[in-house]
Tab-separated table of C-alpha atoms in Angstrom:
chain	number	residue	atom	x	y	z
A	1	GLY	CA	0.000	0.000	0.000
A	2	ASP	CA	0.940	3.633	-0.223
A	3	SER	CA	2.625	5.438	2.657
A	4	VAL	CA	4.232	8.755	3.525
A	5	THR	CA	7.208	9.175	5.833
A	6	GLN	CA	8.197	12.364	7.586
A	7	THR	CA	11.257	11.532	9.611
A	8	GLU	CA	11.409	14.688	11.734
A	9	GLY	CA	8.850	15.149	14.454
A	10	LEU	CA	10.161	18.564	15.446
A	11	VAL	CA	12.392	21.023	13.619
A	12	THR	CA	13.552	24.118	15.497
A	13	LEU	CA	15.117	26.948	13.506
A	14	THR	CA	16.316	30.462	14.076
A	15	GLU	CA	14.465	33.110	12.094
A	16	GLY	CA	16.151	33.804	8.764
A	17	LEU	CA	17.685	30.376	8.337
A	18	PRO	CA	16.629	28.059	5.494
A	19	VAL	CA	13.892	25.494	6.016
A	20	MET	CA	13.851	21.933	4.748
A	21	LEU	CA	11.256	19.417	5.875
A	22	ASN	CA	11.670	15.882	4.608
A	23	CYS	CA	9.015	13.791	2.927
A	24	THR	CA	9.443	10.429	1.231
A	25	TYR	CA	6.740	8.146	-0.029
A	26	GLN	CA	5.904	4.693	-1.285
A	27	SER	CA	3.314	4.281	-3.987
A	28	THR	CA	2.397	1.664	-6.542
A	29	TYR	CA	1.354	4.254	-9.112
A	30	SER	CA	2.354	7.814	-9.969
A	31	PRO	CA	0.861	9.797	-7.134
A	32	PHE	CA	0.146	13.431	-6.472
A	33	LEU	CA	1.983	14.820	-3.459
A	34	PHE	CA	0.800	17.657	-1.247
A	35	TRP	CA	1.991	19.760	1.642
A	36	TYR	CA	-0.546	20.982	4.185
A	37	VAL	CA	0.093	23.439	7.020
A	38	GLN	CA	-1.875	23.401	10.270
A	39	HIS	CA	-1.650	26.188	12.808
A	40	LEU	CA	-2.637	25.559	16.419
A	41	ASN	CA	-6.352	24.791	16.833
A	42	GLU	CA	-7.007	25.370	13.138
A	43	ALA	CA	-7.803	23.118	10.207
A	44	PRO	CA	-5.069	22.044	7.771
A	45	LYS	CA	-4.646	24.301	4.749
A	46	LEU	CA	-3.237	23.295	1.402
A	47	LEU	CA	0.218	24.762	0.881
A	48	LEU	CA	1.542	23.022	-2.241
A	49	LYS	CA	0.629	20.368	-4.775
A	50	SER	CA	3.031	18.510	-7.045
A	51	PHE	CA	2.799	18.931	-10.778
A	52	THR	CA	2.877	16.073	-13.243
A	53	ASP	CA	5.638	17.747	-15.237
A	54	ASN	CA	8.898	19.149	-13.893
A	55	LYS	CA	7.431	22.429	-12.670
A	56	ARG	CA	8.180	23.365	-9.094
A	57	PRO	CA	5.150	24.564	-7.123
A	58	GLU	CA	5.652	27.608	-4.929
A	59	HIS	CA	3.470	29.338	-2.350
A	60	GLN	CA	4.188	31.844	0.396
A	61	GLY	CA	7.917	31.415	-0.229
A	62	PHE	CA	7.729	27.630	0.154
A	63	HIS	CA	8.575	25.281	-2.682
A	64	ALA	CA	8.908	21.543	-3.194
A	65	THR	CA	10.146	19.383	-6.034
A	66	LEU	CA	8.828	15.925	-6.745
A	67	HIS	CA	11.736	13.545	-7.343
A	68	LYS	CA	10.369	10.259	-8.588
A	69	SER	CA	13.807	8.648	-8.615
A	70	SER	CA	14.141	9.086	-4.857
A	71	SER	CA	10.378	9.142	-4.072
A	72	SER	CA	10.732	12.442	-2.285
A	73	PHE	CA	8.856	15.747	-2.040
A	74	HIS	CA	10.840	17.815	0.461
A	75	LEU	CA	9.498	21.217	1.508
A	76	GLN	CA	11.920	24.137	1.369
A	77	LYS	CA	12.039	27.833	2.065
A	78	SER	CA	15.062	30.093	1.826
A	79	SER	CA	14.406	32.088	4.978
A	80	ALA	CA	12.222	31.042	7.924
A	81	GLN	CA	9.814	33.524	9.481
A	82	LEU	CA	8.291	33.430	12.956
A	83	SER	CA	4.859	33.051	11.376
A	84	ASP	CA	5.965	29.811	9.694
A	85	SER	CA	5.769	28.025	13.048
A	86	ALA	CA	3.129	25.328	12.564
A	87	LEU	CA	2.533	21.630	11.946
A	88	TYR	CA	3.332	20.532	8.398
A	89	TYR	CA	1.909	17.420	6.788
A	90	CYS	CA	3.036	15.728	3.627
A	91	ALA	CA	0.256	13.778	1.908
A	92	LEU	CA	-0.131	11.463	-1.057
A	93	SER	CA	-3.015	10.794	-3.390
A	94	GLU	CA	-2.936	8.032	-5.944
A	95	GLY	CA	-4.735	8.850	-9.167
A	96	GLY	CA	-7.888	6.824	-9.415
A	97	ASN	CA	-8.970	6.777	-5.801
A	98	ASN	CA	-10.180	9.225	-3.212
A	99	LYS	CA	-7.774	8.241	-0.461
A	100	LEU	CA	-5.414	10.892	0.857
A	101	THR	CA	-2.641	9.410	2.989
A	102	PHE	CA	-0.902	11.714	5.445
A	103	GLY	CA	2.516	11.477	7.018
A	104	GLN	CA	2.969	11.801	10.754
A	105	GLY	CA	3.595	15.523	10.496
A	106	THR	CA	6.542	17.758	11.365
A	107	VAL	CA	6.287	20.601	13.832
A	108	LEU	CA	8.309	23.584	12.660
A	109	SER	CA	9.241	25.963	15.451
A	110	VAL	CA	10.909	29.212	14.374
A	111	ILE	CA	12.589	31.175	17.156
A	112	PRO	CA	13.897	34.750	17.172
B	1	ALA	CA	-16.705	31.368	-3.418
B	2	GLN	CA	-17.111	28.027	-1.724
B	3	THR	CA	-17.570	27.810	2.019
B	4	ILE	CA	-17.491	24.778	4.277
B	5	HIS	CA	-19.179	24.807	7.641
B	6	GLN	CA	-19.004	22.242	10.430
B	7	TRP	CA	-21.171	21.937	13.497
B	8	PRO	CA	-20.891	21.949	16.393
B	9	VAL	CA	-17.599	23.741	16.941
B	10	ALA	CA	-16.920	21.675	20.046
B	11	GLU	CA	-18.694	18.947	21.970
B	12	ILE	CA	-18.244	17.296	25.355
B	13	LYS	CA	-20.055	13.960	25.594
B	14	ALA	CA	-20.291	11.015	27.947
B	15	VAL	CA	-19.103	7.519	27.057
B	16	GLY	CA	-22.001	5.539	25.646
B	17	SER	CA	-23.951	8.569	24.452
B	18	PRO	CA	-24.860	9.151	20.789
B	19	LEU	CA	-23.122	11.635	18.502
B	20	SER	CA	-23.949	13.493	15.335
B	21	LEU	CA	-21.531	15.868	13.602
B	22	GLY	CA	-22.443	17.806	10.508
B	23	CYS	CA	-20.752	19.396	7.535
B	24	THR	CA	-22.161	21.526	4.744
B	25	ILE	CA	-20.482	22.985	1.724
B	26	LYS	CA	-21.821	25.865	-0.293
B	27	GLY	CA	-20.710	27.157	-3.656
B	28	LYS	CA	-19.704	23.827	-5.180
B	29	SER	CA	-21.949	21.418	-7.003
B	30	SER	CA	-21.521	17.682	-6.391
B	31	PRO	CA	-18.237	17.815	-4.494
B	32	ASN	CA	-16.459	14.757	-3.176
B	33	LEU	CA	-16.770	14.877	0.622
B	34	TYR	CA	-14.563	13.332	3.303
B	35	TRP	CA	-14.422	12.830	7.073
B	36	TYR	CA	-11.100	12.822	8.902
B	37	TRP	CA	-10.149	12.208	12.517
B	38	GLN	CA	-7.124	13.628	14.244
B	39	ALA	CA	-6.215	12.360	17.702
B	40	THR	CA	-4.459	14.840	19.958
B	41	GLY	CA	-0.856	14.901	18.794
B	42	GLY	CA	-1.662	12.434	16.013
B	43	THR	CA	-1.839	12.461	12.273
B	44	LEU	CA	-4.899	12.833	10.057
B	45	GLN	CA	-6.809	9.634	9.412
B	46	GLN	CA	-9.358	9.493	6.621
B	47	LEU	CA	-12.566	7.830	7.853
B	48	PHE	CA	-15.121	8.062	5.051
B	49	TYR	CA	-15.609	9.544	1.633
B	50	SER	CA	-18.603	10.181	-0.579
B	51	ILE	CA	-18.734	11.068	-4.247
B	52	THR	CA	-22.497	11.385	-4.554
B	53	VAL	CA	-25.700	11.662	-2.542
B	54	GLY	CA	-26.602	8.465	-0.734
B	55	GLN	CA	-23.230	6.784	-1.313
B	56	VAL	CA	-20.583	6.588	1.402
B	57	GLU	CA	-17.413	4.490	1.453
B	58	SER	CA	-15.661	3.547	4.665
B	59	VAL	CA	-11.882	3.798	4.836
B	60	VAL	CA	-11.319	2.950	8.503
B	61	GLN	CA	-13.717	1.361	10.946
B	62	LEU	CA	-13.853	3.218	14.248
B	63	ASN	CA	-17.403	2.301	15.304
B	64	LEU	CA	-18.602	5.372	13.411
B	65	SER	CA	-20.928	5.770	10.460
B	66	ALA	CA	-21.465	8.451	7.868
B	67	SER	CA	-24.276	9.512	5.593
B	68	ARG	CA	-24.789	11.983	2.767
B	69	PRO	CA	-28.469	12.944	2.784
B	70	LYS	CA	-28.020	15.930	0.453
B	71	ASP	CA	-25.514	16.957	-2.191
B	72	ASP	CA	-24.034	19.588	0.117
B	73	GLN	CA	-24.296	17.746	3.451
B	74	PHE	CA	-22.208	15.046	5.135
B	75	ILE	CA	-23.042	13.614	8.567
B	76	LEU	CA	-20.843	11.596	10.939
B	77	SER	CA	-22.517	9.692	13.737
B	78	THR	CA	-22.449	6.887	16.238
B	79	GLU	CA	-24.963	5.471	18.688
B	80	LYS	CA	-22.398	4.833	21.434
B	81	LEU	CA	-19.324	6.924	21.993
B	82	LEU	CA	-16.056	5.455	23.240
B	83	LEU	CA	-13.257	7.269	25.040
B	84	SER	CA	-11.095	6.642	21.979
B	85	HIS	CA	-13.425	8.775	19.858
B	86	SER	CA	-12.041	11.941	21.396
B	87	GLY	CA	-10.196	14.167	18.945
B	88	PHE	CA	-10.573	16.672	16.162
B	89	TYR	CA	-13.020	15.791	13.385
B	90	LEU	CA	-12.530	17.440	10.035
B	91	CYS	CA	-14.716	17.510	6.977
B	92	ALA	CA	-13.079	18.123	3.605
B	93	TRP	CA	-14.104	18.473	-0.027
B	94	SER	CA	-12.518	18.093	-3.429
B	95	LEU	CA	-13.675	18.430	-7.008
B	96	ASP	CA	-11.261	16.139	-8.734
B	97	TRP	CA	-10.844	12.428	-8.342
B	98	GLY	CA	-7.593	12.166	-6.392
B	99	GLY	CA	-7.117	15.915	-6.308
B	100	GLU	CA	-6.373	18.316	-3.517
B	101	GLN	CA	-8.763	18.463	-0.598
B	102	TYR	CA	-9.892	21.509	1.342
B	103	PHE	CA	-10.745	21.247	5.002
B	104	GLY	CA	-13.514	22.726	7.114
B	105	PRO	CA	-12.845	24.373	10.492
B	106	GLY	CA	-13.326	21.119	12.412
B	107	THR	CA	-15.195	19.928	15.504
B	108	ARG	CA	-13.314	19.190	18.690
B	109	LEU	CA	-14.854	16.236	20.537
B	110	THR	CA	-14.079	15.300	24.121
B	111	VAL	CA	-15.505	12.039	25.440
B	112	LEU	CA	-15.529	11.650	29.223
């Protein structure tokens, strides 16, 4: 079956430093990958979705590149902001079904 | 613009009591609808999905049931709550088969 792995439970960064949150996946077919962000006591919000071609999705300074060879979709940002502190989920959707599989989530804590 | 509404916002219930949570979406015709559960500190677990009125598919059995009585309405219920039902319940919608999903504000359930 399909699965998503986020190896870091907590990432703590100083404001201004680059962000990289890891996401790897296992899938039988060619899936779509997503990043969702969830702030405290709020619902998850879609941050990024992978493209089928080699385009790199970007939103709010975040970007991620789908690498099929390494089954990865790492989330990156050049400079962390205090407001980026939140829980980040990587998720996978296989074309042809309605199941969205989430990773365990990574808490990003940005400190001054 | 589409809006998704969940009710109630929060609920405190006794073990063994019944439960009904609701979700409505406005501004989209015939959306795919989903129920998710998030335990405190846990990841998002898809429970049910529905692609049309009257049809609901179960993804995970947690002694819960779901129904879609109208095109824009999705209901989650159980006749007897368990302590393990506590958590954050989220409704989501999508237009595309396997596409990105958008979440409602959620209902926080505490079972005592």
